[in-house]
XYZ file of C-alpha atoms in Angstrom:
100
model
C -12.700 2.704 22.132
C -11.613 0.818 18.880
C -13.925 2.295 16.862
C -12.128 5.166 16.745
C -8.621 4.145 17.066
C -8.892 1.877 13.546
C -10.777 4.796 11.703
C -7.451 6.999 13.486
C -5.533 4.890 12.669
C -7.590 4.500 8.711
C -7.292 8.496 7.832
C -4.029 8.766 9.219
C -2.073 5.466 7.603
C -4.305 7.097 3.493
C -2.275 9.608 4.429
C 1.012 8.072 4.597
C 0.326 6.310 1.948
C -0.417 9.197 -0.045
C 2.252 11.468 1.284
C 4.681 9.889 -0.105
C 3.770 8.814 -2.748
C 3.467 12.298 -3.574
C 6.712 13.395 -2.116
C 7.783 10.190 -4.566
C 6.528 10.037 -8.077
C 5.172 15.002 -7.740
C 8.303 15.818 -6.428
C 11.140 14.037 -6.549
C 13.950 16.700 -7.369
C 16.916 13.452 -6.557
C 16.818 9.833 -5.787
C 17.345 10.552 -1.758
C 13.558 12.342 -2.316
C 12.579 9.193 -4.246
C 14.101 6.863 -1.822
C 12.394 8.672 1.832
C 8.872 8.875 -0.141
C 8.865 5.624 -0.732
C 10.017 4.814 2.575
C 6.741 7.168 4.185
C 4.329 5.132 1.428
C 5.304 1.945 3.061
C 5.376 2.829 6.145
C 1.216 3.681 5.024
C 1.230 0.402 3.314
C 1.675 -1.816 6.288
C -1.304 0.389 8.643
C -3.592 -0.052 4.897
C -2.069 -3.659 5.609
C -2.713 -3.600 9.029
C -6.393 -2.479 8.919
C -7.569 -5.276 5.923
C -6.148 -7.327 8.637
C -8.522 -5.900 11.757
C -11.268 -5.798 8.601
C -11.416 -9.618 8.108
C -10.994 -10.565 11.401
C -13.502 -8.656 12.937
C -16.422 -9.837 9.567
C -15.307 -13.316 9.432
C -15.319 -16.815 11.850
C -11.892 -17.377 12.457
C -11.776 -20.761 10.344
C -12.697 -18.688 7.718
C -10.672 -15.416 8.066
C -7.538 -17.259 7.440
C -7.853 -17.907 3.917
C -9.651 -14.098 2.856
C -6.488 -13.407 4.561
C -4.592 -15.396 2.657
C -6.067 -14.207 -0.577
C -5.813 -10.606 0.169
C -1.742 -11.262 0.945
C -0.739 -13.680 -1.635
C -2.573 -10.297 -4.631
C -1.167 -8.309 -2.374
C 2.310 -9.803 -3.095
C 2.317 -10.859 -6.439
C 1.037 -6.797 -7.183
C 4.155 -5.724 -5.463
C 6.565 -8.067 -6.874
C 5.282 -7.527 -10.616
C 4.571 -4.607 -10.421
C 7.599 -3.012 -11.072
C 8.433 -5.262 -14.090
C 5.293 -3.929 -15.562
C 6.103 -0.757 -14.831
C 9.273 -0.806 -16.371
C 8.196 -2.669 -19.141
C 5.776 -0.163 -19.988
C 8.023 2.822 -19.825
C 10.719 1.078 -21.716
C 8.187 1.306 -24.597
C 5.481 3.687 -24.059
C 8.086 6.614 -22.146
C 6.543 10.483 -22.563
C 9.620 11.575 -21.991
C 10.582 13.867 -24.469
C 14.632 12.284 -25.490
C 15.522 15.486 -28.446
């Protein structure tokens, strides 16, 4: 029963992440859509993190699993915290918007 639940959860989490990304960055027409899209994207990201936790917990023994989960979530938090700074630096130096 659990493999079927995890398959459905994985597909739903990835679909929510992709939908939120599309709303947030592709179909944006006002700031409210960016906030709503970001919220949907973060819900999907939470589901993906749960799937990562389930996969590592099922593949590794408990003694080793915590170390791998810690490394995975440290990398995730570094990417989350530095991503906005790197993105804004790239946009400020290499803007593709036409400024007439």
